[in-house]
Coordinates of C-alpha atoms in Angstrom, one line a residue:
X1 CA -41.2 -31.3 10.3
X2 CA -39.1 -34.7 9.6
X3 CA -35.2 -34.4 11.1
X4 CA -32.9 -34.1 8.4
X5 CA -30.6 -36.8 8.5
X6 CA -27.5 -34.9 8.8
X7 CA -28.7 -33.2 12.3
X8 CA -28.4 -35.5 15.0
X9 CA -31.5 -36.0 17.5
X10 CA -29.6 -33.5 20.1
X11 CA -29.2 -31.4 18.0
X12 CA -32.6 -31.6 16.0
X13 CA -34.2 -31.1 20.1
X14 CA -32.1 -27.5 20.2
X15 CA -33.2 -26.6 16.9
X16 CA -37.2 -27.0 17.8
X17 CA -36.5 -25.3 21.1
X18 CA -35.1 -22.6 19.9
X19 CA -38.4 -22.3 17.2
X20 CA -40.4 -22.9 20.5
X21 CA -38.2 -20.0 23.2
X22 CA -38.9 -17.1 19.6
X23 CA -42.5 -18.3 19.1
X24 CA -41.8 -20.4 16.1
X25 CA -41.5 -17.1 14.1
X26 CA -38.6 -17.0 11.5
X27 CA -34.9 -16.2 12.5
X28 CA -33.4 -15.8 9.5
X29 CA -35.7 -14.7 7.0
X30 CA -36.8 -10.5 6.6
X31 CA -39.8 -9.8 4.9
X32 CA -39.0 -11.9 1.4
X33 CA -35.2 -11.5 2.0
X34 CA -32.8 -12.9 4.2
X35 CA -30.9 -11.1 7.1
X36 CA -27.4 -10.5 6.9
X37 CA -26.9 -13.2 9.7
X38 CA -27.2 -16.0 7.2
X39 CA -24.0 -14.5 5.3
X40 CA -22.1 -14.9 8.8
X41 CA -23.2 -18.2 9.1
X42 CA -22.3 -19.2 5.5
X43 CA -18.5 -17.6 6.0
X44 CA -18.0 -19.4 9.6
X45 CA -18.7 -22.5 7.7
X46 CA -16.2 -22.4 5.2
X47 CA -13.8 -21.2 7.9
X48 CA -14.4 -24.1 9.7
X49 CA -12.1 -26.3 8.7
X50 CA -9.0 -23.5 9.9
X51 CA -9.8 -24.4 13.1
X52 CA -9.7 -28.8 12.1
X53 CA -13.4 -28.8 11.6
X54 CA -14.9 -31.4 9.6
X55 CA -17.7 -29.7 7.6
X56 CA -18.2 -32.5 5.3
X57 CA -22.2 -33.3 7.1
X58 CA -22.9 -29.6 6.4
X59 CA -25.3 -29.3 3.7
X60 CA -22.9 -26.4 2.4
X61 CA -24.4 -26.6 -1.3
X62 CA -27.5 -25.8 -0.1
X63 CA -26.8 -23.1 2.4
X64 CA -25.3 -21.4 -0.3
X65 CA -28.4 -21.8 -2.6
X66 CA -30.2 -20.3 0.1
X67 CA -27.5 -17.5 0.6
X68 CA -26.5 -16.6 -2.4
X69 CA -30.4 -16.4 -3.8
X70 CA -30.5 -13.3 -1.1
X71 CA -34.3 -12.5 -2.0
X72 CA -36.7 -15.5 -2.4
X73 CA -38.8 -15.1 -4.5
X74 CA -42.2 -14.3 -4.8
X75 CA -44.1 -17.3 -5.4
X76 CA -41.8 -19.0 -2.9
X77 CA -44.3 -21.2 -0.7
X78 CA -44.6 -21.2 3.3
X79 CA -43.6 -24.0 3.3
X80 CA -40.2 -23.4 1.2
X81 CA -39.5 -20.4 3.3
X82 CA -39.9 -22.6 6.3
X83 CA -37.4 -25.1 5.1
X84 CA -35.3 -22.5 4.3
X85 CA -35.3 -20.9 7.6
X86 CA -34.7 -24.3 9.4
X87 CA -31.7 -25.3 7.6
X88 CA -29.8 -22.1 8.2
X89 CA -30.9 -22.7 12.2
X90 CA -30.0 -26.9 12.5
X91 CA -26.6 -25.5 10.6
X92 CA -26.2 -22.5 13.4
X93 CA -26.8 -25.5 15.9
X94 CA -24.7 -28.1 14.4
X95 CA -21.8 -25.0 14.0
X96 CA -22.4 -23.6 17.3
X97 CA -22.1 -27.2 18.9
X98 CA -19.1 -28.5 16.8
X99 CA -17.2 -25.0 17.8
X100 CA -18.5 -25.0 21.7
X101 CA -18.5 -28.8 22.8
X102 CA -16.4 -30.5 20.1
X103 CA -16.9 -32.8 17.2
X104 CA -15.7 -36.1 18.9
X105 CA -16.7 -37.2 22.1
X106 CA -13.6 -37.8 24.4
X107 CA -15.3 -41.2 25.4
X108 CA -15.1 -42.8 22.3
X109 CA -11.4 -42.2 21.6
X110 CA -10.5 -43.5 25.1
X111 CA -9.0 -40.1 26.2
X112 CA -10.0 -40.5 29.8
X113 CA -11.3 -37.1 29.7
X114 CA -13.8 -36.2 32.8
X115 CA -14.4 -32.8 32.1
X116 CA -17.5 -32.7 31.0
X117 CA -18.8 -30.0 28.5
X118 CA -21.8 -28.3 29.5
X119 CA -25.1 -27.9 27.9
X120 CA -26.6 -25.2 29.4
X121 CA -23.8 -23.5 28.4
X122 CA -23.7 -24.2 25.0
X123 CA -28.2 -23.3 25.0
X124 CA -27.2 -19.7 26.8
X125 CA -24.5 -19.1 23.9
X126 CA -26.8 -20.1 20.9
X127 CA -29.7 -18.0 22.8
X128 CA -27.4 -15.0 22.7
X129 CA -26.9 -15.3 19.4
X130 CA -29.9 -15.4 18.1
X131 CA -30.8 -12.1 20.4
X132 CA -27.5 -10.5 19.4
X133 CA -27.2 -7.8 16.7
X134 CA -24.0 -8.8 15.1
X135 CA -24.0 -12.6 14.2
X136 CA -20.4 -12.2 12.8
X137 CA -19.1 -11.3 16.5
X138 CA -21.4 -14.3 17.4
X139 CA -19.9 -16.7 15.8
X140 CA -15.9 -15.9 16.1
X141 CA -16.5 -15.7 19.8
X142 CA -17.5 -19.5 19.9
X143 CA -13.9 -20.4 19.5
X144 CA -11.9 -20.7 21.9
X145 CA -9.8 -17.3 22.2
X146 CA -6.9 -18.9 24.7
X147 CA -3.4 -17.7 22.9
X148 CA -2.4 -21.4 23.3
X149 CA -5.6 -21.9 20.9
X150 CA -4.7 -19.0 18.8
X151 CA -1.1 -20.4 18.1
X152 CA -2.1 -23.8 17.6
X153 CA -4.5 -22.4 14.8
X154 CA -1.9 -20.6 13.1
X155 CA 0.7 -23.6 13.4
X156 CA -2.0 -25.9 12.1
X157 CA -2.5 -23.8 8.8
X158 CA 1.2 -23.4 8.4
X159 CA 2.0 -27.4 9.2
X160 CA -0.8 -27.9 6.5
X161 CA 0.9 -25.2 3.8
X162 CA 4.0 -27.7 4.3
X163 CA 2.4 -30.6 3.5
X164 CA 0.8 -28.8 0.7
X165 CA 4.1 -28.0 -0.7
X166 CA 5.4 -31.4 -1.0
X167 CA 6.3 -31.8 3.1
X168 CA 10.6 -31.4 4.3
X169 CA 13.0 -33.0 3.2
X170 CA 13.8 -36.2 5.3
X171 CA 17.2 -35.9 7.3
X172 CA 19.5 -39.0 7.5
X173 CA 22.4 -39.6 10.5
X174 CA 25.7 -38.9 8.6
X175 CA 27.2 -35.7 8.7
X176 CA 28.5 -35.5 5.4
X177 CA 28.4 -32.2 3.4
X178 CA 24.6 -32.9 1.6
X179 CA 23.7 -34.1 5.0
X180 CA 24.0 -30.7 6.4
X181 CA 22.8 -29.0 3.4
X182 CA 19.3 -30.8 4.2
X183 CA 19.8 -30.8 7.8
X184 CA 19.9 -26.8 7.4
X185 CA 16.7 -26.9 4.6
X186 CA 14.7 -28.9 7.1
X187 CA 15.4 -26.7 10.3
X188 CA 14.8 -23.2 7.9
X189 CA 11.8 -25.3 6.9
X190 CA 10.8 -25.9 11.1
X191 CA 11.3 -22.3 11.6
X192 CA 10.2 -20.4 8.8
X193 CA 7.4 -18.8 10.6
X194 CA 8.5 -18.8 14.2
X195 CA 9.4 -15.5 15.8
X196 CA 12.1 -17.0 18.7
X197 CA 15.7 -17.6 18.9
X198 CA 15.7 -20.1 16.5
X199 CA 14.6 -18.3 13.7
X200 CA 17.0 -16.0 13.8
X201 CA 19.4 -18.7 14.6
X202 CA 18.7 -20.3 11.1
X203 CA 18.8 -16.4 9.3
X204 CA 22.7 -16.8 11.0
X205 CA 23.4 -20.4 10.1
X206 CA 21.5 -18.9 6.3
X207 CA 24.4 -16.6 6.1
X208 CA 27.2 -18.6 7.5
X209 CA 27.0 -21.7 5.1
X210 CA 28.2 -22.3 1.7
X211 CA 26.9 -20.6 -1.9
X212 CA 26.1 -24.4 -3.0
X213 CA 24.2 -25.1 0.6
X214 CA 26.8 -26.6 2.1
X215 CA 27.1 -25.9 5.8
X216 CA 31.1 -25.1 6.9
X217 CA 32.2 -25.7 10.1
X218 CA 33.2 -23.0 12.6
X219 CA 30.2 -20.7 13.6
X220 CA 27.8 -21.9 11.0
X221 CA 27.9 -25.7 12.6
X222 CA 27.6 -23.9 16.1
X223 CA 24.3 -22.0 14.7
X224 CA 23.1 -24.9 13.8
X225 CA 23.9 -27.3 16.8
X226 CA 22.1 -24.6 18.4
X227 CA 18.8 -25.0 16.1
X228 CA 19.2 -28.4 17.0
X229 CA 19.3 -27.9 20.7
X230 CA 16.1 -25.3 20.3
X231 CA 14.2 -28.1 18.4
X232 CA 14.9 -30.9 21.0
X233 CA 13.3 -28.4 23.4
X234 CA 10.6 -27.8 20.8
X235 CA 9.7 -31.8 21.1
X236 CA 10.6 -32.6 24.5
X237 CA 13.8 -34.2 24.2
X238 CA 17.3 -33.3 26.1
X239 CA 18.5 -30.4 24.5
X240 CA 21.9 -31.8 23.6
X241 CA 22.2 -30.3 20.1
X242 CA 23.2 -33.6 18.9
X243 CA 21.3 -35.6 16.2
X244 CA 20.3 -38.6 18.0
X245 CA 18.2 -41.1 17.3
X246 CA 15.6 -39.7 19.0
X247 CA 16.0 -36.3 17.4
X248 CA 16.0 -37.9 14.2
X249 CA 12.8 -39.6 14.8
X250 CA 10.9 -36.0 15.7
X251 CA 12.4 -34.6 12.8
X252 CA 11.2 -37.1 9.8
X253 CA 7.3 -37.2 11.4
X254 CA 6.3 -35.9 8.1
X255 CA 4.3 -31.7 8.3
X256 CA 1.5 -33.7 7.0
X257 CA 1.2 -35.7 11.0
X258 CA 2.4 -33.0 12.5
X259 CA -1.1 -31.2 11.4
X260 CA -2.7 -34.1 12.8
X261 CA -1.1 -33.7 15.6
X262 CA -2.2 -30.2 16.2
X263 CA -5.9 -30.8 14.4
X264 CA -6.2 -33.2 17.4
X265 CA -4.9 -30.6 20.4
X266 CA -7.3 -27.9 19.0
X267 CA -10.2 -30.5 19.7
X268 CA -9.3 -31.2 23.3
X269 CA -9.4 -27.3 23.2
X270 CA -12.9 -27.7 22.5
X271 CA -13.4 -29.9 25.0
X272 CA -12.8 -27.6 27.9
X273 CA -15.0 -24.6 29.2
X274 CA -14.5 -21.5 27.9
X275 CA -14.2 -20.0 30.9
X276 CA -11.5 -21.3 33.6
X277 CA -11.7 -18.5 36.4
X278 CA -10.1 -15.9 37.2
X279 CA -7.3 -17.7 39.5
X280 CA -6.5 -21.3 38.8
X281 CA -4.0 -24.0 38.7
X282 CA -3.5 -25.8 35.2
X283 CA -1.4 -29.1 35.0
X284 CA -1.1 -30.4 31.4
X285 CA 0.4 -33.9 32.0
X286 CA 2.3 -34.0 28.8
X287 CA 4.2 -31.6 29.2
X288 CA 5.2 -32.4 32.8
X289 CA 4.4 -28.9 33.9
X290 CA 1.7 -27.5 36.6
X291 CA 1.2 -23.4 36.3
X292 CA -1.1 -20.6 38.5
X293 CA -2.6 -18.2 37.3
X294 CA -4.0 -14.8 38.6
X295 CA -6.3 -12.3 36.0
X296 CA -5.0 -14.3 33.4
X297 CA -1.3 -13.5 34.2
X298 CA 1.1 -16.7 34.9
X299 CA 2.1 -16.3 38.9
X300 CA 3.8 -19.7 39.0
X301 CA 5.4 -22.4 37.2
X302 CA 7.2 -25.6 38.0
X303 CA 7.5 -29.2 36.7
X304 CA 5.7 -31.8 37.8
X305 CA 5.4 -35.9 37.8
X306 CA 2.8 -37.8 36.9
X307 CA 1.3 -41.1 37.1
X308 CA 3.0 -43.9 35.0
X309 CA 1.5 -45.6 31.5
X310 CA 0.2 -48.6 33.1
X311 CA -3.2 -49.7 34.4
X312 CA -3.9 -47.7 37.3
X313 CA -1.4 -45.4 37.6
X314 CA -2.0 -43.2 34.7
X315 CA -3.1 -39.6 35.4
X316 CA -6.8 -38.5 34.3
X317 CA -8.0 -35.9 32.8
X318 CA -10.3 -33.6 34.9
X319 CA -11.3 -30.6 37.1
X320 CA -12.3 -30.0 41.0
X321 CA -11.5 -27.2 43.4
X322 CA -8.9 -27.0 45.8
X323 CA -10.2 -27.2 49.4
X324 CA -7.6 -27.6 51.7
X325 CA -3.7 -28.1 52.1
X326 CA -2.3 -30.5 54.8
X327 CA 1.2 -29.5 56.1
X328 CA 3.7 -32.9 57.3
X329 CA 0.9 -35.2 56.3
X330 CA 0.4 -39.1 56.5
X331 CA 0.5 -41.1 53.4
X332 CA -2.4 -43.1 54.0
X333 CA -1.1 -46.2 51.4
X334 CA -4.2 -47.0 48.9
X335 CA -5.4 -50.9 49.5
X336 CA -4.2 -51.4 45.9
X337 CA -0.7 -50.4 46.7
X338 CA -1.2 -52.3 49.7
X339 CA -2.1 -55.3 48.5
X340 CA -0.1 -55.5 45.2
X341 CA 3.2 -53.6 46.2
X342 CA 3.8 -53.1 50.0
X343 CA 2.3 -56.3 51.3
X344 CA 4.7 -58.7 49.1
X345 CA 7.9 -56.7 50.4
X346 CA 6.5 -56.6 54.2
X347 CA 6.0 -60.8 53.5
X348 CA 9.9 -61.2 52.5
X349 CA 11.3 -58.4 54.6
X350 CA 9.7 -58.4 58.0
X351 CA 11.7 -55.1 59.2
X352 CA 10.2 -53.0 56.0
X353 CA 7.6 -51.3 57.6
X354 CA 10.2 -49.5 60.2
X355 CA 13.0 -48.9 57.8
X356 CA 10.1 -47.0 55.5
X357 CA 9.0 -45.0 58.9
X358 CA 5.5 -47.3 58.3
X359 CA 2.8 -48.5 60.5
X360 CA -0.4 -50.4 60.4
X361 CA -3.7 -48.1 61.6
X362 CA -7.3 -49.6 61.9
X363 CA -9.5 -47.3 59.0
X364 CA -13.3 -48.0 60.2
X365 CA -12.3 -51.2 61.0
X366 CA -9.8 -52.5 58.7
X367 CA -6.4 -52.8 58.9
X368 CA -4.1 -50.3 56.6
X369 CA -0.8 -49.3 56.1
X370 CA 0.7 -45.7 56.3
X371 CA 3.5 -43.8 56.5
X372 CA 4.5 -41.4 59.1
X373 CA 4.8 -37.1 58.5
X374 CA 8.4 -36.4 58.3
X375 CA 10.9 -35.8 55.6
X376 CA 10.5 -39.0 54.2
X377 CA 7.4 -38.9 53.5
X378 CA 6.5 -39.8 50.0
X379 CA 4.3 -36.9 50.1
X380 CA 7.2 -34.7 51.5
X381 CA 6.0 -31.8 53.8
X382 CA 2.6 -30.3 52.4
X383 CA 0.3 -31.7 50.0
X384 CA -3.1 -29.9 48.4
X385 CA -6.7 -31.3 48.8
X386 CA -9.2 -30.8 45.7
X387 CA -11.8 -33.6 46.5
X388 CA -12.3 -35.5 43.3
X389 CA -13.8 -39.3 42.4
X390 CA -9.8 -40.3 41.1
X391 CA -7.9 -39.8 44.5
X392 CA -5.7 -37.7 42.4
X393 CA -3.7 -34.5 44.6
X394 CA -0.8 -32.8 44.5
X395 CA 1.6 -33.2 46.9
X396 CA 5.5 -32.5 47.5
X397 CA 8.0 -35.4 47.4
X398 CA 11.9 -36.5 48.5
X399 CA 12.6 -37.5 45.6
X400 CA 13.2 -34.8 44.1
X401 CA 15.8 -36.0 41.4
X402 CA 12.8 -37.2 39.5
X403 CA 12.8 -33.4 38.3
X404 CA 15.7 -33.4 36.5
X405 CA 14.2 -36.3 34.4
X406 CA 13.2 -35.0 30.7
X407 CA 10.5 -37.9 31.0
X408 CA 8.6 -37.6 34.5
X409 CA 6.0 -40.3 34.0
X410 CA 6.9 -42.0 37.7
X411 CA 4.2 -41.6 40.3
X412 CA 0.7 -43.7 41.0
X413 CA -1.0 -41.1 39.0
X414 CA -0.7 -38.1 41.8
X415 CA 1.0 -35.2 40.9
X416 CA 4.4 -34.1 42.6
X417 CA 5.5 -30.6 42.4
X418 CA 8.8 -28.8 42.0
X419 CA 8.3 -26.0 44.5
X420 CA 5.3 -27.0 47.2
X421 CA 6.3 -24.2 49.3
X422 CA 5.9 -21.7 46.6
X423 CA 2.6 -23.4 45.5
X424 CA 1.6 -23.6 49.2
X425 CA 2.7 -19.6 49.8
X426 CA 0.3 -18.6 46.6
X427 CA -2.6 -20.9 47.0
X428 CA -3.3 -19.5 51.1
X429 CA -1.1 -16.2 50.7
X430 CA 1.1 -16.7 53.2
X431 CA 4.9 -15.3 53.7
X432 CA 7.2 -17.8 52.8
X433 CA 8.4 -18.5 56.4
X434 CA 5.3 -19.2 57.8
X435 CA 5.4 -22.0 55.1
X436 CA 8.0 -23.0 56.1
X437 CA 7.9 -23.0 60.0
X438 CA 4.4 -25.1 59.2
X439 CA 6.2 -27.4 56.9
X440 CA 9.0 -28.2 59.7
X441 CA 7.2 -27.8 62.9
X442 CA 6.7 -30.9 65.3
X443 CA 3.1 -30.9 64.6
X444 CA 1.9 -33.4 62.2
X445 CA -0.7 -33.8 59.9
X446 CA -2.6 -30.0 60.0
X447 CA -5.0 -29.0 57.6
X448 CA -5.5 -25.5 56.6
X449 CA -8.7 -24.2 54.7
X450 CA -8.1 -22.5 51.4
X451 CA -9.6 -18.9 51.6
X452 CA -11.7 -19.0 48.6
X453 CA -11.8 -22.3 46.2
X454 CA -9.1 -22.6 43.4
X455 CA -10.3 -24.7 40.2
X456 CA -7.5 -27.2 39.4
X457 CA -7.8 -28.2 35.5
X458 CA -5.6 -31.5 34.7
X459 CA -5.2 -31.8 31.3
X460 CA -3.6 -33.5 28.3
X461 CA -2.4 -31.7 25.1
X462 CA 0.4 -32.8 23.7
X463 CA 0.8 -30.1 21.3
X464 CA 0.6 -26.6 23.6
X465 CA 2.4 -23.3 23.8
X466 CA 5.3 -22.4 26.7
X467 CA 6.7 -18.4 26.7
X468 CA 4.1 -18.1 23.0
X469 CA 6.7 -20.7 21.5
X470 CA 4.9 -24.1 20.0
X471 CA 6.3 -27.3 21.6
X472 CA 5.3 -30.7 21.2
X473 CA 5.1 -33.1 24.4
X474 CA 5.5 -36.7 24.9
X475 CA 2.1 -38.7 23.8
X476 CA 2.8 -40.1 27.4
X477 CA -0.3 -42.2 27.5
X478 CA -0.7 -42.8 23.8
X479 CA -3.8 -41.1 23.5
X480 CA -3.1 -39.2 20.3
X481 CA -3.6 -41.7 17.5
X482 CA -7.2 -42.3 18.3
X483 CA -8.5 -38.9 18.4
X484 CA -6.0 -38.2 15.1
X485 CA -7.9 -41.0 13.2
X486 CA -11.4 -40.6 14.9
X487 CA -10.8 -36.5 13.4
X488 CA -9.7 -37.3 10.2
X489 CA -12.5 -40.1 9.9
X490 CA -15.2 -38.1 10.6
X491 CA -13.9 -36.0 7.2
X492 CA -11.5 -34.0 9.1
X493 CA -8.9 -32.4 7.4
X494 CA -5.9 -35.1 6.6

């Protein structure tokens, strides 16, 4: 049979495979009826576009034809139960796919996304559910099931009921008394459906302001410089509780982006495995934060820095498994940073090199630049090994005012960490003072085996979840707009 032209040629190739693994005998069909699997299919369809979906390719009208007719009838031909049969199964693909793998490739929105989805694990999942007795269950368990995916979902559908409605109202710098009447209608509007402080902060500020909507000063204007303060934290700004500029700024982006926003971050959630181990370490660059977990319980958390937005420097987005940590290490300078950064300041300052605790060291052969172990270090004390094609570790650092920084874009695109000792204690399970007698000993430059391989995700999603509050992170890289458009172009919901 001819491909139809809204199943791509991968696609098509899993759809005859399929035929081909179940002898080419029907999958949908039941003597002249159809199994209840088809309804499934038919309701995760239209539910699709919950989860920022793009159905539009689907041949919906006819699935439902095919659905809704429940018996075919009699004098139906093979050959119409056969077409039949195959557009329910290239729509299971296409859904199974779309759900499991994404609907836009991260290389074609420049997201410098290397971790790569796997197709034997999306064949294994449409296998199953074929074989599988209840194609609802199937079909819901394609989706990711994370609770940061879970909240993004429900704050995509409530972002979208906004828009729906008409949007919020756009809040302007003064602080005259309408001012703070729509200041308050937009931050009830923000938090309508959250369950933290701030909700409960605007229920206060609802009863402490004026019958007209007015808000009076006193302990209404302190409930809402409050809900202020919880929004900056919300977008990633210093929680000052003063309208800024930049607070103003996060405030008008109209519900309408904001669902693009959060359309987008649910299809980088597609992007990654469905499965990240049992014990892992998970840096998500936007929101300057690296966490551990153990049986799906967070053991650690601390903020991180990351690489700068220029060429070279940024961070990537990938996976690898931690092998080793090395306690007082060298940093052996890259020839890039060599060439364009240390060499020019060693030509106009010959006495750099020693002032920076520096050294030249022959590396098979050619000459390099590094830095001695010691407290100095720009690696710090420890630093932690996952071999990867990027050069990309994390690793402590003396600078650790950088911390305190709401924006902690700063390094070569390495990762430093708040607490290495804590990180080192967790990843080899040691006591905290042998850490730290390895971190300060005289001897330089150990490395020490992790017991068992820990998977290190890096990641970027600049919508994600922190304590099961939303928050919104700096677009550090500028990645967002691209996938946003590439979404809504391929008939995503806008």
């Amino acid at each position: 049979e001819d491909r139809p032209a809204w199943v791509t040629p991968s696609r098509w190739q899993r759809v005859r495979a399929i035929y081909q693994r179940f002898g080419n005998s029907p999958l949908w069909l039941e003597g002249r009826g159809l199994q209840e699997r088809a309804t499934a299919l038919l309701e995760a369809i239209h539910a699709a576009p919950d989860h920022a979906l793009d159905t539009a390719a689907y041949p919906v009208s006819a699935i439902e034809g095919v659905v809704n007719t429940k018996r075919l009838s009699d004098d139906a031909s093979a050959g119409t139960l056969a077409d039949a049969d195959v557009l329910l199964t290239s729509a299971y693909v296409a859904y199974a796919a779309d759900m499991l793998t994404g609907q836009v490739d991260p290389k074609t929105v420049s997201q410098a996304w290397f971790i790569a989805a796997l197709p034997q694990e999306l064949d294994s999942a449409i296998v199953r559910g074929i074989e599988g007795p209840d194609m609802k269950a199937t079909l819901a368990a394609m989706a990711p099931h994370d609770p940061d995916y879970n909240r993004l979902k429900e704050a995509y559908a409530r972002y979208r009921r906004v828009a729906t409605a008409g949007g919020w109202p756009i809040v302007g710098a003064t602080r005259d008394s309408g001012a703070a009447a729509m200041l308050h209608a937009r931050l009830a509007s923000e938090f309508e459906f959250d369950t933290s402080n701030a909700a409960r902060a605007v229920d206060r500020a609802t009863n402490g302001a004026a019958a007209n909507g007015h808000v009076k000063t006193g302990a209404a204007d302190a409930h809402i410089t409050e809900l202020v303060r919880q929004l900056q934290q919300r977008y990633g700004l210093e929680p000052t509780g003063r309208l800024n500029d930049a607070t103003l700024a996060a405030l008008n982006v109209s519900a309408a982006e904001r669902a693009q926003q959060v359309g987008a971050n649910l299809e980088r959630h597609r992007w990654l495995p469905r499965y990240l181990g049992s014990r892992y370490i998970y840096v998500n660059v936007p929101s300057f934060v690296a966490t551990a977990y153990d049986s799906g319980r967070k053991v650690l958390e601390m903020k991180v820095v990351v690489g700068e937005e220029f060429e070279g420097k940024v961070t990537p987005v990938f996976s690898d498994s931690m092998e080793t940590v090395v306690f007082r290490p060298y940093w052996n300078v890259t020839p890039d940073i060599q060439k364009k950064e240390i060499a020019p300041k060693v030509a106009r300052d010959p006495g750099y090199l020693a002032r920076n605790n520096m050294e030249y060291w022959k590396d098979k052969g050619v000459t390099r630049i590094r830095q001695k172990p010691g407290e100095k270090n720009s690696l710090g004390l420890v630093k932690f090994l996952f071999p990867n094609d990027f050069n990309i570790y994390l690793h402590d650092t003396p600078a650790k005012a950088l911390f305190e920084q709401t924006d902690r874009a700063a390094s070569h695109g390495c990762i430093r960490v708040e607490k290495p000792a804590e990180l080192a204690e967790w990843v080899l399970g040691w006591p905290p003072e042998k850490v730290q007698e390895w971190m300060h000993a005289e001897r330089d430059n150990r490395g020490v085996r992790v017991p068992q391989k820990i998977p290190v995700y890096i990641v970027y999603f600049t919508v994600y979840t922190r304590d099961g509050q939303l928050h919104f992170g700096d677009d550090v890289y500028g990645r967002d707009e691209k996938l946003k458009d590439a979404v809504i172009a391929n008939g995503g919901p806008d």
